[in-house]
CSV table of C-alpha atoms in Angstrom, one decimal:
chain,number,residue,atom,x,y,z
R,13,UNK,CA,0.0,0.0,0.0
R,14,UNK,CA,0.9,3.4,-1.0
R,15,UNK,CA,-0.3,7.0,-1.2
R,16,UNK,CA,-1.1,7.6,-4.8
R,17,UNK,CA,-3.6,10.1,-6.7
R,18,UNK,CA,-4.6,11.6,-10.0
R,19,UNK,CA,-5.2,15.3,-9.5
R,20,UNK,CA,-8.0,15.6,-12.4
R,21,UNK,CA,-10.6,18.9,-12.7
R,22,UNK,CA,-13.7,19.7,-14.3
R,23,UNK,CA,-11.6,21.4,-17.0
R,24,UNK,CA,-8.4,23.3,-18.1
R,25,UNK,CA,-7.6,25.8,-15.7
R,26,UNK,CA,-9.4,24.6,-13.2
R,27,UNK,CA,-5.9,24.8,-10.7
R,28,UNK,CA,-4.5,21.1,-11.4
R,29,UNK,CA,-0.7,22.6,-12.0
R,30,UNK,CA,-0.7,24.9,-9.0
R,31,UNK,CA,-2.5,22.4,-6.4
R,32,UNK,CA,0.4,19.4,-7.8
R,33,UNK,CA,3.1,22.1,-7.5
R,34,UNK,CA,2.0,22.4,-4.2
R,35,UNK,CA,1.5,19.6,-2.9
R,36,UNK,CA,4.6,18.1,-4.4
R,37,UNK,CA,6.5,20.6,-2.8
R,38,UNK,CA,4.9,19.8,0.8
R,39,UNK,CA,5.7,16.2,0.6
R,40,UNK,CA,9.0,17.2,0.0
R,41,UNK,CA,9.2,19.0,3.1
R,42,UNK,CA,7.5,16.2,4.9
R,43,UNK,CA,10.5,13.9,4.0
R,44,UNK,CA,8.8,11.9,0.9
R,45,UNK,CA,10.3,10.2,-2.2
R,46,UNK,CA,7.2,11.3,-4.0
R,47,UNK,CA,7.3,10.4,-7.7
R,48,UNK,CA,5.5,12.9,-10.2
R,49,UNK,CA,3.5,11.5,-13.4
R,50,UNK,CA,1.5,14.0,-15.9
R,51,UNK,CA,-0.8,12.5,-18.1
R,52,UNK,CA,-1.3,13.3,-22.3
R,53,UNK,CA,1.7,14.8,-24.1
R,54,UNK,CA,2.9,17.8,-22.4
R,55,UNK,CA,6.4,18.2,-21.9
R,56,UNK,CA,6.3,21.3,-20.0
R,57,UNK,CA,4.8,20.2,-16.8
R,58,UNK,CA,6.7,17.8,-16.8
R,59,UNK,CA,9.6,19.7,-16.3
R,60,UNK,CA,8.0,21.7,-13.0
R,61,UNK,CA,7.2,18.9,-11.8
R,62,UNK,CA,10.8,17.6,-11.6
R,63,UNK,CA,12.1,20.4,-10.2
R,64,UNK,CA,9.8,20.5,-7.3
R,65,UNK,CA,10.0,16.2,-6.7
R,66,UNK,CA,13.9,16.1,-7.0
R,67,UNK,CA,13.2,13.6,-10.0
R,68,UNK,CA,12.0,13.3,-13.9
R,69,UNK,CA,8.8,13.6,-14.2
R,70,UNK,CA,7.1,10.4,-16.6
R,71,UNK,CA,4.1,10.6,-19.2
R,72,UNK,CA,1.4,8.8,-19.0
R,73,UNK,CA,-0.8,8.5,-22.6
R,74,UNK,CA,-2.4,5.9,-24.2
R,75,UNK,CA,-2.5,7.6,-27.5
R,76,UNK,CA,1.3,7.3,-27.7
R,77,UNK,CA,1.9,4.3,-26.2
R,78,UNK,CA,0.4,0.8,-25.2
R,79,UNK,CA,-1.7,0.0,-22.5
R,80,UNK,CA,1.3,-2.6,-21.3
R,81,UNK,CA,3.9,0.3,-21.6
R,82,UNK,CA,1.8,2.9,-19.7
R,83,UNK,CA,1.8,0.5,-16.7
R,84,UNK,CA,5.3,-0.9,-16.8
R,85,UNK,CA,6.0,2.5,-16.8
R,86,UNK,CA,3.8,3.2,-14.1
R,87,UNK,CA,4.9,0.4,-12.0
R,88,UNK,CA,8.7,0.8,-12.3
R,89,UNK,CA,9.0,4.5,-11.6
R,90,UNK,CA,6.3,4.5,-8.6
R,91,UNK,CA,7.7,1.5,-7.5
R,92,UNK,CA,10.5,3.2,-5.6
R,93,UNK,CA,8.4,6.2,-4.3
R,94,UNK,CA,6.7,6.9,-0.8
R,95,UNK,CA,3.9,8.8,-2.7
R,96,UNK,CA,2.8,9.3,-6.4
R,97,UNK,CA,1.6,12.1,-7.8
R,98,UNK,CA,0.2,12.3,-11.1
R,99,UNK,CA,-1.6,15.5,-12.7
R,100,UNK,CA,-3.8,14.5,-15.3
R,101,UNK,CA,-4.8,16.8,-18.5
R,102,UNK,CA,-7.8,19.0,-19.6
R,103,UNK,CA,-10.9,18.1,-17.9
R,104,UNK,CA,-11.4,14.4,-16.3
R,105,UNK,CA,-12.8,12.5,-19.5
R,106,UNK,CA,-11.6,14.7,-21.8
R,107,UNK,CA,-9.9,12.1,-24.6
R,108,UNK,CA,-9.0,12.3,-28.0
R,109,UNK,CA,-11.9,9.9,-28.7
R,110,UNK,CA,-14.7,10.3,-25.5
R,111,UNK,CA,-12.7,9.1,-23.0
R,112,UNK,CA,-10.1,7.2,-24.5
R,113,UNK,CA,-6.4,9.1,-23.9
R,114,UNK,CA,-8.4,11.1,-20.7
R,115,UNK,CA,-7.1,11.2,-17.4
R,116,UNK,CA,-10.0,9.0,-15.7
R,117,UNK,CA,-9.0,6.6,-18.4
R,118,UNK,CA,-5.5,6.5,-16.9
R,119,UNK,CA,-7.1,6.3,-13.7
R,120,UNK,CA,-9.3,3.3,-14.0
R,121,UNK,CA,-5.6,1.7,-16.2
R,122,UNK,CA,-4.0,2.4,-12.6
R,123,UNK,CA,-6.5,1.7,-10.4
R,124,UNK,CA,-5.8,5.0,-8.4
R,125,UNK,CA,-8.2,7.4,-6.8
R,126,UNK,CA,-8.7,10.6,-8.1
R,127,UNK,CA,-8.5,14.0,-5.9
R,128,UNK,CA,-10.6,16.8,-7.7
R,129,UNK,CA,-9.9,19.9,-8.0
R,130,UNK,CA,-13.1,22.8,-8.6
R,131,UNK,CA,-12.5,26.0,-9.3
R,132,UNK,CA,-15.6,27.5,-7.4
R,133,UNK,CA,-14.4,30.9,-7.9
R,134,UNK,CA,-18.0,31.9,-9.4
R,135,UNK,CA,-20.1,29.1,-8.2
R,136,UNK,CA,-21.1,28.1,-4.4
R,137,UNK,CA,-23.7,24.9,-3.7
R,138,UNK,CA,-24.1,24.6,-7.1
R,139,UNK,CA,-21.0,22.5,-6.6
R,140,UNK,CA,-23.1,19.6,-5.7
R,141,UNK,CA,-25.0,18.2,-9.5
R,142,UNK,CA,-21.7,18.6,-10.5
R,143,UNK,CA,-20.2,16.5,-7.9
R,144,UNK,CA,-22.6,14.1,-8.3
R,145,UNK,CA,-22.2,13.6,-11.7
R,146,UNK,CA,-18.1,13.3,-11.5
R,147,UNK,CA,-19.0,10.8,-8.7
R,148,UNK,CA,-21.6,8.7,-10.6
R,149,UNK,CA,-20.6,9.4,-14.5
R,150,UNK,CA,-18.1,6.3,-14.1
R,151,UNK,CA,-18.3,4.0,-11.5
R,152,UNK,CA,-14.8,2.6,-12.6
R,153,UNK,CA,-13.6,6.3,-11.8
R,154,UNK,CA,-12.9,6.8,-7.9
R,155,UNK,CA,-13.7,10.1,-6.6
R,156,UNK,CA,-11.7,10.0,-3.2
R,157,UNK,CA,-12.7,13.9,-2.6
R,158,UNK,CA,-12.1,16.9,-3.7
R,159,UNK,CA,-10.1,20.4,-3.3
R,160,UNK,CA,-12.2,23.5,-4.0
R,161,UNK,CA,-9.9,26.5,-5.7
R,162,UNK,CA,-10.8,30.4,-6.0
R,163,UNK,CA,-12.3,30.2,-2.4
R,164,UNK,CA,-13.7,33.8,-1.5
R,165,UNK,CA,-13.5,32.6,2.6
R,166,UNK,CA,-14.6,30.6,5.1
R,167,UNK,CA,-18.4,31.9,4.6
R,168,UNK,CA,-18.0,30.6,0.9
R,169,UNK,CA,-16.1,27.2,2.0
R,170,UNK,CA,-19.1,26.5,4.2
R,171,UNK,CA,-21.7,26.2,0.6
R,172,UNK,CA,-19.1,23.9,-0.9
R,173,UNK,CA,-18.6,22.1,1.9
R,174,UNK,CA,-22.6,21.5,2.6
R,175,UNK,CA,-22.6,20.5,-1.2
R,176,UNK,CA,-20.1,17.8,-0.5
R,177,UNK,CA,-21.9,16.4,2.3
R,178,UNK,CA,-25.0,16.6,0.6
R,179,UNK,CA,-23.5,14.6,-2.4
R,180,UNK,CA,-21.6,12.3,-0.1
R,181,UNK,CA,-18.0,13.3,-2.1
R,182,UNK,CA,-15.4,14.2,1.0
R,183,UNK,CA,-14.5,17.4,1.2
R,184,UNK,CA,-10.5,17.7,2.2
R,185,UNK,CA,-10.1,21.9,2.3
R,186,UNK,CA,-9.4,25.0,-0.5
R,187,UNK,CA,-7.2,27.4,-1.4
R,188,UNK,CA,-8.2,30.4,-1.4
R,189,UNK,CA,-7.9,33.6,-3.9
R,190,UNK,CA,-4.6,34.6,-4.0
R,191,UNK,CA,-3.1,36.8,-6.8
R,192,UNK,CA,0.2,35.2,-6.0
R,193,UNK,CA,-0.3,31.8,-6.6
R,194,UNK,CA,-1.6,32.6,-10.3
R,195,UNK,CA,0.4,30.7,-13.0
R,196,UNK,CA,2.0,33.3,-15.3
R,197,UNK,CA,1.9,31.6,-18.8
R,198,UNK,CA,4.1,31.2,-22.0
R,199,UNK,CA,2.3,29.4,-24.9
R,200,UNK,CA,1.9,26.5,-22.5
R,201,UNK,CA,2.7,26.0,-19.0
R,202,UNK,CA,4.9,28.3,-16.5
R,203,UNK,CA,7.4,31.4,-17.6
R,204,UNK,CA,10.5,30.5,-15.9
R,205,UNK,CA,12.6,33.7,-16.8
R,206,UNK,CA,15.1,35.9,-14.0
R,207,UNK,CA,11.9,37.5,-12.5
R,208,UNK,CA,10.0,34.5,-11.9
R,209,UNK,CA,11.4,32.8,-8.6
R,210,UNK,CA,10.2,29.0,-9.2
R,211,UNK,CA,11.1,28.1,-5.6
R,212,UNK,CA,9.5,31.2,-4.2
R,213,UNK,CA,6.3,30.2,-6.0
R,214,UNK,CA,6.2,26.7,-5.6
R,215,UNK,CA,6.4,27.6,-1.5
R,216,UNK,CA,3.5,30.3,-1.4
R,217,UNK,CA,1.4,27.1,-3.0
R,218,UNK,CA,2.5,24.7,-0.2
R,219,UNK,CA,2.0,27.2,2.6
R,220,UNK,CA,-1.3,27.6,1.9
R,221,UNK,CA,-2.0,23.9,1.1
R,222,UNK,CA,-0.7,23.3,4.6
R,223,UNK,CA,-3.0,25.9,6.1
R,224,UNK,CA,-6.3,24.8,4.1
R,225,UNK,CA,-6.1,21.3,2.9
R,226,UNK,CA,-6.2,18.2,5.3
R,227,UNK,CA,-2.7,16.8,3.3
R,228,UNK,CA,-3.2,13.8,5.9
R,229,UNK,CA,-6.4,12.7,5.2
R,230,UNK,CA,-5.6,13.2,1.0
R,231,UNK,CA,-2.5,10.5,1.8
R,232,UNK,CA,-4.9,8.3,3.8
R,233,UNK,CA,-8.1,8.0,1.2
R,234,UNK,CA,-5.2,7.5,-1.9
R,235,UNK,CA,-3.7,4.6,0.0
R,236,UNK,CA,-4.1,2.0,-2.4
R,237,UNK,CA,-1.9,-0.9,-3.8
R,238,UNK,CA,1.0,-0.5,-6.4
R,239,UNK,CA,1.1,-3.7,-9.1
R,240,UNK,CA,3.8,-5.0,-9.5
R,241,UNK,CA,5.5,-5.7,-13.1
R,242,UNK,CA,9.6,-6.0,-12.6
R,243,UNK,CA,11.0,-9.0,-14.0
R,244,UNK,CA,13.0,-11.5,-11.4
R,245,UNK,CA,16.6,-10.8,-13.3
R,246,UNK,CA,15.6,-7.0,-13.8
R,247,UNK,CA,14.9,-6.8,-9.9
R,248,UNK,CA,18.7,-8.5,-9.4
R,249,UNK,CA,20.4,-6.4,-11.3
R,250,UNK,CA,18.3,-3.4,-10.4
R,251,UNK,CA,19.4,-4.1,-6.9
R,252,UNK,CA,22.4,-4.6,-7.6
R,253,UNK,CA,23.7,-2.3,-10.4
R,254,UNK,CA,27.7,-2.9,-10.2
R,255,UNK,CA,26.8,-6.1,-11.7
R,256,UNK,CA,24.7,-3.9,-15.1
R,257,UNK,CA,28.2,-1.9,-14.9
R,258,UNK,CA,30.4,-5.1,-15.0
R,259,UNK,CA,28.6,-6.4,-17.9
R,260,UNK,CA,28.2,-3.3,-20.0
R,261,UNK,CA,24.2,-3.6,-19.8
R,262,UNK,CA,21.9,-1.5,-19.5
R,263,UNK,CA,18.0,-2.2,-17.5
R,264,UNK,CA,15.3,-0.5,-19.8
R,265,UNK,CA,12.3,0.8,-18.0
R,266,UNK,CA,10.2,0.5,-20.0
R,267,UNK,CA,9.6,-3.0,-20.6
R,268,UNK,CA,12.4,-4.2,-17.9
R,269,UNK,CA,14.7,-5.6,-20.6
R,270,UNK,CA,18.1,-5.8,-20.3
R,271,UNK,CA,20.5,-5.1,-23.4
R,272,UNK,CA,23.7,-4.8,-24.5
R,273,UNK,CA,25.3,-0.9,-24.0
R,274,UNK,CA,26.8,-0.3,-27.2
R,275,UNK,CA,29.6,2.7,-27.7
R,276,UNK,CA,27.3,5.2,-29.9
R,277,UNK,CA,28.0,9.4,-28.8
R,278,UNK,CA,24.4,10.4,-29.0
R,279,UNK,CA,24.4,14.5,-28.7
R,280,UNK,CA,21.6,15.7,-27.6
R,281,UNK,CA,20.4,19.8,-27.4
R,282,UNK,CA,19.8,21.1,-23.9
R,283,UNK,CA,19.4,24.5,-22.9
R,284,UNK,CA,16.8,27.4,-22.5
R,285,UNK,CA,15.9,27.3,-25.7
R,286,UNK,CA,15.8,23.7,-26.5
R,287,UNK,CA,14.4,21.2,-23.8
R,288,UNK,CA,11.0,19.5,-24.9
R,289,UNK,CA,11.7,15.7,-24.5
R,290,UNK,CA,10.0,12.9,-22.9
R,291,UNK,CA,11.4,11.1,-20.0
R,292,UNK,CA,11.0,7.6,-21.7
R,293,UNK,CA,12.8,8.9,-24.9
R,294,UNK,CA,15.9,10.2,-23.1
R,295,UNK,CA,15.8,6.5,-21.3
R,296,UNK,CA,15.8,4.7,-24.6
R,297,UNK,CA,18.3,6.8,-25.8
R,298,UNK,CA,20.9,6.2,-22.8
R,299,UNK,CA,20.4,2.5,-23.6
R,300,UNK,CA,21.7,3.2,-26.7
R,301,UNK,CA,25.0,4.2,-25.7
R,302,UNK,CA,26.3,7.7,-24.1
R,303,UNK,CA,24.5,11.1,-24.3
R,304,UNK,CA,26.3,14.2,-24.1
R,305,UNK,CA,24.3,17.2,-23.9
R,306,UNK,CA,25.5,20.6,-25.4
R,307,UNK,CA,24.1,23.6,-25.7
R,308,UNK,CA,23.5,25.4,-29.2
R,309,UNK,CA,23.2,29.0,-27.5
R,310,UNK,CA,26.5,28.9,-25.7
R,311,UNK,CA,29.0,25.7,-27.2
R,312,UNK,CA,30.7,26.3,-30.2
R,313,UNK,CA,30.7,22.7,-31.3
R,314,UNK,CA,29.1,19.9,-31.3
R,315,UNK,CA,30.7,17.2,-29.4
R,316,UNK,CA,33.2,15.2,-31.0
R,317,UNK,CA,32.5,12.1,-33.0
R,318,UNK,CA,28.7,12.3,-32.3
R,319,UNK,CA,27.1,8.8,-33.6
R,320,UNK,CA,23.4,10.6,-33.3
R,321,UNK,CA,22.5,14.4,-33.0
R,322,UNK,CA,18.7,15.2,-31.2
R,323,UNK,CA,17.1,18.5,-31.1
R,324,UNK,CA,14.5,18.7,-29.4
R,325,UNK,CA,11.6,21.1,-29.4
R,326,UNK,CA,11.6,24.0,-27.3
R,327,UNK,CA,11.5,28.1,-27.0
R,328,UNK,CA,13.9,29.3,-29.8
R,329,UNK,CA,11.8,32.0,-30.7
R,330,UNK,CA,12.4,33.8,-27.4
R,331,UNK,CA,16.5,33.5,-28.1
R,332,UNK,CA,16.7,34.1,-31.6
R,333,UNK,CA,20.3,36.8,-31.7
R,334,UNK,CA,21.8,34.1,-28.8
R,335,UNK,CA,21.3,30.8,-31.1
R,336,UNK,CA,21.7,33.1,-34.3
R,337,UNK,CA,25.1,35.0,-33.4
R,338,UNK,CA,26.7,31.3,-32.2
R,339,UNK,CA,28.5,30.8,-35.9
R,340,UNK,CA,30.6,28.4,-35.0
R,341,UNK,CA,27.8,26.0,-33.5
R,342,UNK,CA,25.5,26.8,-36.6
R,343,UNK,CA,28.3,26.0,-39.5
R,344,UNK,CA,29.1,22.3,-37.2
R,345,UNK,CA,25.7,21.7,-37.3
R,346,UNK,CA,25.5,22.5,-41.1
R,347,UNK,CA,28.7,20.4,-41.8
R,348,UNK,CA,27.7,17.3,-39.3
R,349,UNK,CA,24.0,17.3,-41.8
R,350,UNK,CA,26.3,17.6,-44.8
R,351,UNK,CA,28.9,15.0,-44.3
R,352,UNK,CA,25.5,12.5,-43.8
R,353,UNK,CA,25.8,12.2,-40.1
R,354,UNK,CA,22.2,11.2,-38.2
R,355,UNK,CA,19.8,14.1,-36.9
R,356,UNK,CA,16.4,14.2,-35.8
R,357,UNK,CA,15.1,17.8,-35.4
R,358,UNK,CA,11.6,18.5,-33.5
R,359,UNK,CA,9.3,21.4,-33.8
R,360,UNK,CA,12.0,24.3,-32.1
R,361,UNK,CA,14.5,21.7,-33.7
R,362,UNK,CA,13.3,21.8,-37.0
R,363,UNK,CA,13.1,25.6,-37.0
R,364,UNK,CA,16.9,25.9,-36.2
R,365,UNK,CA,17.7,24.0,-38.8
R,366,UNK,CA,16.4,26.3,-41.2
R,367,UNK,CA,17.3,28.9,-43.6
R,368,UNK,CA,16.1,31.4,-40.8
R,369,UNK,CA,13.7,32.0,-38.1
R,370,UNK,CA,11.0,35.2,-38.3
R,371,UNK,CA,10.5,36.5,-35.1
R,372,UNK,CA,7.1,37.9,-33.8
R,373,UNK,CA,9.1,41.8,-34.8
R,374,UNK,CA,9.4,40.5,-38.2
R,375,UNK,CA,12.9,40.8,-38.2
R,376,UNK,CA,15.0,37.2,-39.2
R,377,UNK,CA,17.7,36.2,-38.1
R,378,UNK,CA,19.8,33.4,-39.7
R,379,UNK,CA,20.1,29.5,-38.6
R,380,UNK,CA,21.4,26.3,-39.4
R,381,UNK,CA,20.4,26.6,-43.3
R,382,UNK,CA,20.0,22.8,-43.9
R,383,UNK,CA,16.2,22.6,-44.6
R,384,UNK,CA,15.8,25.6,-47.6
R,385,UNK,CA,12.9,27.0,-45.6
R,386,UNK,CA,11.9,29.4,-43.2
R,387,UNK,CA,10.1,29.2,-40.2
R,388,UNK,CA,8.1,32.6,-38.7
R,389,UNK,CA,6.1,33.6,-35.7
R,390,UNK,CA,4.3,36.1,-37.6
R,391,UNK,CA,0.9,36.0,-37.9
R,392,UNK,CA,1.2,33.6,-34.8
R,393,UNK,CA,-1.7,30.1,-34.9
R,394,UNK,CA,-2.2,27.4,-32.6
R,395,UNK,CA,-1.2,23.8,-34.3
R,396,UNK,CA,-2.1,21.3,-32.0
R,397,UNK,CA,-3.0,18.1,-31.5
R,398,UNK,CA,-2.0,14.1,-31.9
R,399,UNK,CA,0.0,13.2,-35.1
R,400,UNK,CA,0.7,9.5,-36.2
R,401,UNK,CA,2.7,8.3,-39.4
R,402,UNK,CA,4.5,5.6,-40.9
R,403,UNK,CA,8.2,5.9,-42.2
R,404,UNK,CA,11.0,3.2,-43.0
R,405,UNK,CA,8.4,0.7,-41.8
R,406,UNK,CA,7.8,2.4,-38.4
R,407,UNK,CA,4.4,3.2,-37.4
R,408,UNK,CA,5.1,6.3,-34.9
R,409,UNK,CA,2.9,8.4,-32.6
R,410,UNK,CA,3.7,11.9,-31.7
R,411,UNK,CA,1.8,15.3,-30.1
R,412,UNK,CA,2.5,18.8,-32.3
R,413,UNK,CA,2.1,22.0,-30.3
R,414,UNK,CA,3.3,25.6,-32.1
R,415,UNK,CA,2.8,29.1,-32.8
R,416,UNK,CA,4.8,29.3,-35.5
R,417,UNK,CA,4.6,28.1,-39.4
R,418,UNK,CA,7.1,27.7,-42.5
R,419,UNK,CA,7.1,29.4,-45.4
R,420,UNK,CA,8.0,28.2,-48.6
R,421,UNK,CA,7.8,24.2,-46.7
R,422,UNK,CA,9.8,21.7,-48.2
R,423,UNK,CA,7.9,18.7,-49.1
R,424,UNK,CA,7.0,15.7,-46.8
R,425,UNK,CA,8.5,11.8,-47.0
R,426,UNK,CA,5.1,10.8,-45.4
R,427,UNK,CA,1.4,11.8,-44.4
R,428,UNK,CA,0.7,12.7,-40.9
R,429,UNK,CA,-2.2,12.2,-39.5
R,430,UNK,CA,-4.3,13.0,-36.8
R,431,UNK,CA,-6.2,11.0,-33.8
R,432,UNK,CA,-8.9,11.2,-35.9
R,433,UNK,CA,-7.5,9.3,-38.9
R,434,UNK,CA,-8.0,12.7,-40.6
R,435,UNK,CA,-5.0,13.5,-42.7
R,436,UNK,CA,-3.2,16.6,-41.6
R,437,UNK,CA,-0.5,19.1,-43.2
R,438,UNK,CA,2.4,18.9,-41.0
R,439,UNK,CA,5.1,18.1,-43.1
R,440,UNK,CA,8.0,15.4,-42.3
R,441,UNK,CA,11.1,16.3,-44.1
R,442,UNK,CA,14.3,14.7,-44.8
R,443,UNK,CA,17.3,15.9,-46.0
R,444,UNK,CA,20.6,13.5,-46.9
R,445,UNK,CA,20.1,11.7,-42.8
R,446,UNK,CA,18.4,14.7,-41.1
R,447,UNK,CA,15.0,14.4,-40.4
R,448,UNK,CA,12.6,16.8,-38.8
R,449,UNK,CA,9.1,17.5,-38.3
R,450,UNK,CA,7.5,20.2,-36.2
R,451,UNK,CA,5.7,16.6,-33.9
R,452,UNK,CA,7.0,15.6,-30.9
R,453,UNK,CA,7.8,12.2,-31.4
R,454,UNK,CA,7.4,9.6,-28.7
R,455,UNK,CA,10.0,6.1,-28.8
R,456,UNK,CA,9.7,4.5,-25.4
R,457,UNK,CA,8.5,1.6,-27.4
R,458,UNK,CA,10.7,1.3,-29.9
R,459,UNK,CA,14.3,1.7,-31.2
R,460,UNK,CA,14.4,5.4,-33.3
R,461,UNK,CA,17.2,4.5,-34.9
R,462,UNK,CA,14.9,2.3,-37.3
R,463,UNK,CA,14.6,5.6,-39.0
R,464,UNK,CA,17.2,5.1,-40.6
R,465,UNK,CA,17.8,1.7,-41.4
């Protein structure tokens, strides 16, 4: 038995983010290895959430991956953890098909209560239908209780709290209207920038949690059972990892294979500008051989005899003269692309690679130059949503979120398309062994370099 929750809402911005900040920070303080999970595709969060916990935050989404693979997953990471905390996406049942890829899908996957989180900033009894219909929509969805958000004061608390009686969900405390708890936003998720003090934040959250929300009574109704999936040798030589470091092995978490380590330099892109990657990804790349991260705002090169090169998505739009005046970073990149060396380039990644970048002042400012294109944030438009294709024999799920477009797009080696089956626009480009595409891809399942086989 364990302390384990999905922090689900009625909707998008209903206070998930803050109240898992939060609280993640308070068990940190109490003393817990508390393990964060998000569910869907963002790779934002995720990112919060593993600066607060200490440790990488892991998606959850059964649009990009199996069933099997979203509780191995599930299983392995928790498995070490006092607590787990996972923050689920848009509103409760909100799927890409009904409820399929939702967060009480993930939940009933799991088996793990959920803790709601209301806003009630403009609503008082009337709390109760809707209660009652989160508590009786699903019966396969557990509604352990529920955190009101936007709380006016205790003379407010006290209509919410009659509603939960009255609808026999438990009621476990607010937090109340605060104009310094509110989640300042860039695109999607939290600014982190020198004026926003992350730590500062995340403690104003927990303080009031502490105050206003029973945290011991939370831990006590989402004390359920963690399954169990680790293989016998995987548990040996998980528990004894000198013996993986003898053998040149390395465990994979995702299924709890073991493999042969083999010698590739995988670079991968890491700064402020580029650091949209999924957990599971980074894991599959590490069994591939070593990762050495560099920086394309402040290295010069890339590092030496890199095997694989991976730029990931991220904000390059808000860096444009850093990346752009680097010369000596952009002409390696250019070179390693035309001397045929392996690249994969995501949304931010795919921009840098081309001719230029358009900023949102219309001004450009020179990239890579690899893909004859060029990308723009003027005119800015949400692209967003879940992208599948098949390439080299791959069949390969991935999430697209931008503002920007490309002008003058070169022309795709595949059709993407959408959860829908519908087919969609985004283009997936190859030049010589670089390949990019403005979607997120998502390997935990499978070996990416089949891309290029």
């Amino acid at each position: 038995m364990k302390s384990q929750m999905l922090i689900g809402a009625a909707s998008s911005g209903s206070g998930k983010t803050t109240f898992t900040l939060g609280l993640l920070h308070v068990l940190k303080k109490r003393g817990c290895r508390v393990q964060p999970f998000k569910c869907g595709p963002d790779y934002i969060d995720t990112q919060y959430h593993t600066m607060v916990a200490g440790c990488a935050s892991v998606n959850l989404d059964t649009w990009l991956a199996s069933e099997d693979h979203v509780k191995q997953l599930y299983a392995r990471y928790g498995a070490e953890a006092d607590v787990c905390v996972t923050e689920g996406v848009m509103g409760l049942f909100d799927g890409y098909d009904g409820m399929h890829g939702s967060s009480a899908e993930i939940a009933c996957l799991l088996h793990i209560p959920v803790i709601l989180v209301l806003n009630a900033r403009s609503m008082a009894y009337s709390a109760a239908p809707i209660l009652y219909g989160y508590k009786h929509f699903n019966p396969a969805v557990h509604i352990a209780g529920v955190v009101f958000n936007q709380v006016a004061g205790e003379s407010h608390y006290s209509y919410l709290q009659q509603a939960c009686k009255d609808v026999g969900v438990e009621c476990l405390g607010y937090l109340p209207r605060r104009s310094a708890i509110e989640i300042p936003s860039r695109h999607l998720g939290l600014t982190l920038d020198e004026k926003f003090r992350f730590d500062a934040f995340t403690d104003r959250i927990a303080t009031l949690i502490e105050e206003f929300v029973d945290v011991d009574r939370l831990l006590q109704l989402a004390s359920v059972p963690l399954e169990e999936t680790n293989s016998a040798q995987t548990d040996h030589l998980r528990a004894n990892p000198e013996k993986a470091c003898e053998a040149n092995i390395t465990i994979d978490k995702n299924n709890g294979a073991v493999s042969e380590k083999s010698s590739m330099r995988i670079a991968v892109a890491r700064d402020e500008a580029f650091n949209f990657t999924y957990c599971e990804n980074i894991r599959k790349l590490e069994a591939l051989g070593e990762i050495i991260y560099f920086s394309p705002m402040r290295d010069s090169l890339l590092p030496a005899a890199a095997d694989l090169v991976y730029l990931p998505g991220g904000y390059p739009e808000f860096f444009l003269e850093e990346i752009s005046e680097n010369d000596s970073m952009l002409y390696s990149i250019a070179s390693y692309i035309k001397a045929g060396g392996k690249l994969l380039a995501e949304c931010g990644g795919m921009m840098y690679l081309c001719h230029s970048i358009i900023g949102i002042n219309g001004v450009g400012y020179p990239m890579v130059g690899a893909l004859k294109q060029d990308a723009t944030m003027k005119g800015m438009k949400l692209h967003l949503g879940y992208r599948k294709l098949n390439y080299n024999g791959m069949a390969l799920r991935g999430h697209e979120f931008h503002y920007s477009h490309v002008n003058n797009s070169l022309p795709s080696e595949t059709t993407m398309y959408n959860a829908k089956g519908m087919a969609t626009n985004t283009a997936f480009i190859r030049y010589k062994n670089a390949i990019a595409s403005y979607a997120h891809l998502y390997w935990g399942e499978q070996n990416i370099l089949d891309l290029w086989k």
